[in-house]
Short mmCIF file of C-alpha atoms and ligand atoms in Angstrom, two decimals:
data_model
loop_
_atom_site.label_atom_id
_atom_site.label_comp_id
_atom_site.label_asym_id
_atom_site.label_seq_id
_atom_site.Cartn_x
_atom_site.Cartn_y
_atom_site.Cartn_z
CA MET N 1 -24.54 -40.03 107.84
CA LEU N 2 -25.72 -41.59 111.04
CA THR N 3 -26.22 -45.34 110.72
CA ASN N 4 -27.37 -46.32 114.25
CA ARG N 5 -30.31 -44.09 115.02
CA PRO N 6 -30.48 -43.21 118.74
CA ARG N 7 -33.70 -43.89 120.66
CA THR N 8 -33.75 -40.25 121.68
CA LYS N 9 -35.42 -38.25 118.94
CA ILE N 10 -33.26 -35.47 117.56
CA LEU N 11 -34.76 -32.06 116.92
CA VAL N 12 -33.04 -29.03 115.46
CA ASP N 13 -33.18 -26.03 117.78
CA GLY N 14 -33.34 -23.14 115.33
CA GLY N 15 -35.38 -20.84 113.15
CA ASP N 16 -33.91 -21.28 109.69
CA PRO N 17 -35.30 -23.87 107.24
CA ASN N 18 -32.00 -23.91 105.29
CA GLU N 19 -30.18 -24.96 108.43
CA THR N 20 -32.72 -27.74 109.05
CA LEU N 21 -32.19 -29.00 105.49
CA ARG N 22 -28.40 -28.85 105.89
CA ILE N 23 -28.58 -30.88 109.11
CA LYS N 24 -30.99 -33.35 107.52
CA ASN N 25 -28.50 -33.93 104.71
CA LEU N 26 -25.68 -34.30 107.22
CA ILE N 27 -27.36 -36.76 109.59
CA GLY N 28 -29.78 -38.41 107.17
CA PHE N 29 -32.91 -37.42 109.10
CA VAL N 30 -34.29 -34.83 111.50
CA ASP N 31 -37.05 -36.00 113.85
CA GLY N 32 -38.37 -32.54 114.63
CA GLN N 33 -37.68 -28.87 115.24
CA THR N 34 -38.11 -26.39 118.05
CA THR N 35 -38.37 -22.66 117.48
CA ASN N 36 -38.76 -19.75 119.88
CA PRO N 37 -39.07 -15.94 119.55
CA SER N 38 -35.29 -15.43 119.92
CA LEU N 39 -34.52 -17.99 117.20
CA ILE N 40 -37.15 -16.52 114.86
CA ALA N 41 -35.68 -13.03 115.38
CA LYS N 42 -32.35 -14.48 114.18
CA ASN N 43 -33.86 -16.00 111.01
CA PRO N 44 -31.78 -14.75 108.03
CA GLU N 45 -34.82 -13.41 106.13
CA ILE N 46 -36.05 -11.47 109.18
CA GLN N 47 -32.51 -10.18 109.78
CA ARG N 48 -32.32 -9.10 106.12
CA LEU N 49 -35.60 -7.18 106.42
CA ILE N 50 -34.42 -5.44 109.58
CA ALA N 51 -31.00 -4.62 108.08
CA SER N 52 -32.77 -2.99 105.13
CA GLY N 53 -34.62 -0.74 107.58
CA HIS N 54 -37.92 -2.64 107.50
CA LYS N 55 -39.07 -3.46 110.99
CA LEU N 56 -42.19 -5.63 111.08
CA SER N 57 -45.72 -5.07 112.27
CA SER N 58 -46.87 -7.76 114.72
CA ARG N 59 -49.04 -9.16 111.92
CA GLU N 60 -46.06 -9.34 109.53
CA GLU N 61 -43.97 -10.99 112.24
CA LYS N 62 -46.67 -13.63 112.66
CA GLU N 63 -46.84 -14.16 108.89
CA GLU N 64 -43.05 -14.56 108.73
CA TYR N 65 -43.16 -17.04 111.61
CA GLN N 66 -45.86 -18.99 109.78
CA LYS N 67 -43.82 -19.07 106.55
CA ILE N 68 -40.75 -20.29 108.43
CA VAL N 69 -42.52 -23.16 110.17
CA GLN N 70 -44.34 -24.09 106.94
CA SER N 71 -40.96 -24.47 105.24
CA ILE N 72 -39.57 -26.55 108.11
CA SER N 73 -42.65 -28.75 108.59
CA PRO N 74 -42.14 -31.13 105.61
CA LEU N 75 -38.43 -31.56 106.42
CA VAL N 76 -38.93 -33.19 109.80
CA GLY N 77 -40.27 -36.46 111.18
CA ASP N 78 -42.90 -37.31 113.74
CA ALA N 79 -41.53 -35.19 116.61
CA GLY N 80 -43.09 -32.22 114.82
CA VAL N 81 -42.33 -28.52 114.85
CA SER N 82 -42.72 -26.60 118.11
CA ILE N 83 -44.09 -23.07 117.71
CA GLU N 84 -44.00 -20.68 120.65
CA VAL N 85 -46.80 -18.30 121.59
CA PHE N 86 -45.87 -14.67 122.24
CA ALA N 87 -46.42 -14.24 125.95
CA ASP N 88 -45.21 -11.71 128.47
CA LEU N 89 -45.58 -11.95 132.22
CA SER N 90 -49.15 -10.65 132.12
CA THR N 91 -50.49 -12.69 129.19
CA ARG N 92 -53.57 -14.62 130.24
CA ALA N 93 -54.13 -18.27 129.44
CA GLU N 94 -57.10 -17.51 127.17
CA GLU N 95 -54.93 -15.28 125.00
CA MET N 96 -52.18 -17.89 124.83
CA LEU N 97 -54.78 -20.50 123.87
CA ALA N 98 -56.16 -18.28 121.07
CA GLN N 99 -52.64 -17.91 119.66
CA GLY N 100 -51.98 -21.61 120.18
CA GLN N 101 -55.12 -22.63 118.28
CA GLU N 102 -54.12 -20.46 115.35
CA MET N 103 -50.50 -21.67 115.32
CA PHE N 104 -51.64 -25.28 115.57
CA SER N 105 -53.58 -24.80 112.31
CA TRP N 106 -50.49 -23.59 110.42
CA ILE N 107 -48.98 -27.05 109.85
CA PRO N 108 -50.13 -30.64 110.34
CA ASN N 109 -47.30 -31.52 112.76
CA ALA N 110 -47.36 -28.54 115.15
CA TYR N 111 -46.67 -28.55 118.88
CA VAL N 112 -47.59 -25.32 120.66
CA LYS N 113 -45.09 -24.02 123.19
CA TYR N 114 -46.37 -22.47 126.40
CA PRO N 115 -44.21 -21.39 129.35
CA CYS N 116 -44.16 -23.37 132.61
CA THR N 117 -46.12 -20.69 134.48
CA HIS N 118 -49.56 -20.74 136.06
CA GLU N 119 -51.13 -19.19 132.93
CA GLY N 120 -49.06 -21.38 130.61
CA LEU N 121 -50.20 -24.47 132.47
CA ARG N 122 -53.83 -23.32 132.28
CA ALA N 123 -53.43 -22.80 128.54
CA ALA N 124 -51.92 -26.29 128.24
CA GLN N 125 -54.78 -27.84 130.16
CA MET N 126 -57.33 -26.21 127.86
CA SER N 127 -55.23 -27.11 124.79
CA VAL N 128 -55.01 -30.82 125.48
CA GLU N 129 -58.78 -30.88 125.98
CA LYS N 130 -58.98 -29.58 122.40
CA SER N 131 -56.40 -32.16 121.19
CA ILE N 132 -53.78 -29.48 120.59
CA ARG N 133 -50.29 -30.93 121.08
CA VAL N 134 -48.17 -28.96 123.55
CA ASN N 135 -44.53 -28.47 124.47
CA MET N 136 -44.08 -26.88 127.90
CA THR N 137 -41.04 -24.67 127.70
CA LEU N 138 -38.76 -22.78 130.11
CA CYS N 139 -38.82 -25.68 132.59
CA PHE N 140 -36.23 -25.22 135.33
CA SER N 141 -37.58 -27.30 138.20
CA GLN N 142 -38.90 -30.74 138.96
CA LYS N 143 -42.00 -29.13 140.50
CA GLN N 144 -42.80 -27.45 137.17
CA ALA N 145 -42.44 -30.83 135.44
CA ALA N 146 -44.74 -32.44 138.02
CA ALA N 147 -47.32 -29.71 137.35
CA VAL N 148 -47.03 -30.28 133.58
CA TYR N 149 -47.81 -33.95 134.17
CA ALA N 150 -50.79 -33.26 136.43
CA ALA N 151 -52.25 -30.46 134.26
CA THR N 152 -52.17 -32.50 131.05
CA LYS N 153 -53.27 -35.86 132.42
CA GLY N 154 -55.69 -37.52 130.03
CA SER N 155 -54.09 -35.99 126.94
CA LYS N 156 -54.56 -38.26 123.94
CA GLU N 157 -51.28 -37.03 122.46
CA SER N 158 -47.84 -37.08 124.03
CA VAL N 159 -47.01 -33.87 125.84
CA TYR N 160 -43.45 -32.51 125.83
CA VAL N 161 -41.72 -30.85 128.75
CA SER N 162 -38.51 -28.98 128.00
CA PRO N 163 -35.95 -28.73 130.81
CA PHE N 164 -33.39 -26.05 129.89
CA VAL N 165 -29.99 -27.59 130.61
CA GLY N 166 -27.54 -24.90 129.46
CA ARG N 167 -29.21 -22.01 131.27
CA LEU N 168 -28.97 -23.92 134.59
CA ASP N 169 -25.32 -24.73 133.85
CA ASP N 170 -24.75 -21.01 133.23
CA ARG N 171 -25.61 -20.25 136.83
CA GLY N 172 -23.55 -23.06 138.31
CA GLU N 173 -26.19 -25.79 138.58
CA ASP N 174 -25.83 -29.08 136.74
CA GLY N 175 -28.74 -28.81 134.28
CA MET N 176 -28.49 -32.46 133.25
CA GLU N 177 -29.42 -33.37 136.83
CA LEU N 178 -32.82 -31.79 136.21
CA VAL N 179 -33.33 -34.04 133.18
CA ARG N 180 -32.22 -37.04 135.28
CA ASN N 181 -34.60 -36.11 138.13
CA ILE N 182 -37.60 -35.59 135.86
CA LYS N 183 -36.95 -38.90 134.11
CA GLU N 184 -36.73 -40.60 137.53
CA MET N 185 -39.96 -38.95 138.71
CA TYR N 186 -41.81 -39.97 135.52
CA LYS N 187 -40.82 -43.63 136.03
CA HIS N 188 -43.87 -43.75 138.26
CA SER N 189 -46.22 -42.13 135.73
CA ASP N 190 -48.55 -43.06 132.89
CA GLY N 191 -45.89 -41.97 130.37
CA HIS N 192 -47.93 -39.29 128.62
CA VAL N 193 -45.25 -36.61 129.18
CA HIS N 194 -42.04 -36.96 127.19
CA VAL N 195 -38.84 -35.24 128.25
CA LEU N 196 -37.30 -32.96 125.64
CA ALA N 197 -33.78 -31.97 126.74
CA ALA N 198 -33.37 -28.34 125.65
CA SER N 199 -30.82 -25.54 125.86
CA ILE N 200 -28.18 -28.07 124.79
CA ARG N 201 -24.79 -26.40 124.43
CA ASN N 202 -22.31 -29.14 123.56
CA VAL N 203 -21.87 -32.75 122.43
CA ASN N 204 -21.47 -33.95 126.03
CA HIS N 205 -24.94 -32.62 126.86
CA LEU N 206 -26.30 -34.51 123.86
CA LEU N 207 -24.59 -37.78 124.84
CA CYS N 208 -25.89 -37.41 128.38
CA ALA N 209 -29.43 -36.89 127.03
CA PHE N 210 -28.99 -40.20 125.16
CA ALA N 211 -27.59 -41.92 128.26
CA LEU N 212 -30.54 -40.73 130.36
CA SER N 213 -32.97 -42.02 127.69
CA SER N 214 -34.53 -38.60 127.30
CA GLU N 215 -37.31 -39.19 124.76
CA LEU N 216 -36.20 -36.16 122.75
CA ALA N 217 -33.37 -33.63 122.59
CA THR N 218 -33.39 -30.33 120.74
CA VAL N 219 -29.97 -29.36 119.57
CA PRO N 220 -28.48 -26.30 117.83
CA GLY N 221 -27.22 -27.02 114.31
CA LYS N 222 -23.66 -26.18 115.38
CA VAL N 223 -23.65 -28.88 118.09
CA LEU N 224 -25.03 -31.46 115.63
CA GLU N 225 -22.26 -30.49 113.20
CA ASP N 226 -19.69 -30.94 116.00
CA TRP N 227 -21.16 -34.37 116.75
CA ALA N 228 -21.01 -35.33 113.05
CA ALA N 229 -17.41 -34.08 112.80
CA ILE N 230 -16.29 -36.61 115.44
CA GLY N 231 -18.19 -39.49 113.80
CA PHE N 232 -21.49 -39.50 115.76
CA PRO N 233 -20.21 -41.18 118.97
CA MET N 234 -22.79 -42.73 121.28
CA PRO N 235 -22.46 -43.12 125.06
CA ASP N 236 -21.23 -46.59 126.00
CA ARG N 237 -21.96 -48.51 129.21
CA ASP N 238 -19.14 -46.69 131.02
CA PHE N 239 -20.37 -43.25 130.00
CA ARG N 240 -20.44 -40.96 133.04
CA TYR N 241 -21.52 -37.34 132.92
CA ARG N 242 -20.82 -34.68 135.50
CA GLY N 243 -21.40 -31.06 134.51
CA VAL N 244 -18.47 -28.69 134.74
CA ASP N 245 -18.20 -24.95 134.14
CA THR N 246 -15.87 -23.35 131.60
CA SER N 247 -13.01 -23.48 134.11
CA GLY N 248 -13.58 -27.20 134.71
CA ASN N 249 -15.15 -26.75 138.18
CA LEU N 250 -17.94 -29.17 139.05
CA LEU N 251 -21.45 -27.76 138.80
CA LYS N 252 -23.81 -27.98 141.76
CA VAL N 253 -25.92 -31.15 141.90
CA ILE N 254 -29.68 -30.53 141.82
CA PRO N 255 -31.20 -32.82 144.47
CA TYR N 256 -34.08 -35.17 143.60
CA GLU N 257 -37.43 -34.22 145.15
CA LYS N 258 -40.04 -36.79 146.03
CA LEU N 259 -43.24 -35.36 144.53
CA ASP N 260 -46.71 -36.83 144.23
CA LEU N 261 -47.81 -36.67 140.59
CA ASN N 262 -51.41 -37.28 141.62
CA LEU N 263 -51.72 -33.92 143.36
CA PRO N 264 -53.62 -31.12 141.57
CA TRP N 265 -51.22 -29.16 139.34
CA GLU N 266 -52.06 -25.89 141.11
CA SER N 267 -50.55 -27.26 144.32
CA PHE N 268 -47.00 -27.24 142.90
CA ASP N 269 -44.85 -24.14 143.34
CA LEU N 270 -44.21 -23.05 139.75
CA ALA N 271 -42.01 -20.04 140.51
CA HIS N 272 -38.49 -20.03 139.09
CA GLU N 273 -36.48 -16.91 138.39
CA LEU N 274 -35.05 -18.38 135.16
CA THR N 275 -38.57 -18.91 133.82
CA THR N 276 -39.35 -15.24 134.49
CA LYS N 277 -36.02 -14.13 132.99
CA GLY N 278 -36.59 -16.38 129.97
CA ILE N 279 -40.02 -14.88 129.25
CA LYS N 280 -38.56 -11.36 129.46
CA LYS N 281 -35.78 -12.29 127.04
CA PHE N 282 -38.23 -13.79 124.52
CA VAL N 283 -40.36 -10.63 124.73
CA ALA N 284 -37.30 -8.40 124.18
CA ASP N 285 -36.09 -10.43 121.19
CA TYR N 286 -39.58 -10.48 119.68
CA GLN N 287 -39.98 -6.74 120.13
CA SER N 288 -36.57 -6.05 118.59
CA THR N 289 -38.03 -7.12 115.24
CA LEU N 290 -41.12 -4.91 115.53
CA LYS N 291 -41.77 -1.37 114.30
CA ARG N 292 -42.73 -0.27 117.79
CA SER N 293 -43.23 -1.99 121.13
CA ALA N 294 -46.17 -4.37 120.93
C1 E4P T 1 -35.98 -24.96 122.84
O1 E4P T 1 -37.13 -25.31 122.86
C2 E4P T 1 -35.47 -23.83 123.64
O2 E4P T 1 -36.18 -22.67 123.35
C3 E4P T 1 -33.98 -23.66 123.46
O3 E4P T 1 -33.36 -24.91 123.57
C4 E4P T 1 -33.35 -22.64 124.38
O4 E4P T 1 -31.96 -22.67 124.25
P1 E4P T 1 -30.99 -21.51 124.78
O5 E4P T 1 -30.92 -21.60 126.26
O6 E4P T 1 -29.66 -21.82 124.15
O7 E4P T 1 -31.58 -20.20 124.33
#
């Protein structure tokens, strides 16, 4: 078990309550959990239903999702359970909000995940006005993180923004640099947005998230097991991180942008091709569990 608890809150990135329990027993605690449509599609019970020839109706899928997060909810601490709305590229903010309101009522410690798009940001703005906690997902740029800050200003609750490290690494950019840049930008902020390092692929990513004082990190069970297997090391003063690809070549540094957090959120360019690609992938994984295309 982990004796020195890091300041970064540790969330399990998954969709299986049994895995969350296993990790809790291994580490001694789990601060929170993030789920998404791809992870829910991989849930063993949903996989069992599909393997037996039973594809789900969208209502059944929602009920399964609810059951899963209700099982996870009591296992985790105050970082809560993030539940993602089902959104494609044409879903309007009002529809996301309606889903978000319902999902928020499922458990007492819910965070609703919306994508870092114009409509997702609008849904977040309306949500925080209704005291719904939000986690802004599929964040791939500092401008998106600036917009999250501006759109949710005044929120009584902490807002999460989730930069996706591994998916940037996958295309040759050092994803940890995005976490570093957002943290740097938020130094000059009111602190209401917390950085949740996501798409973590290995122990080095996790240690770098600690070293950068990311408020939270969401980590696949396998990576947490790897970390436990080597005795839960923590980054020391000399810890240096530089992202490399699978062949050991250095990843491209993402330059810091000087952005004014006081500008209206609509003034930031939110476009990022990985956000678009990510939404399409979530839709495809969600639909793979359904009887027919939703
Ligand atoms: C968590 O909120 C994210 O959905 C998750 O970390 C994405 O990870 P992936 O890039 O491994 O799918």
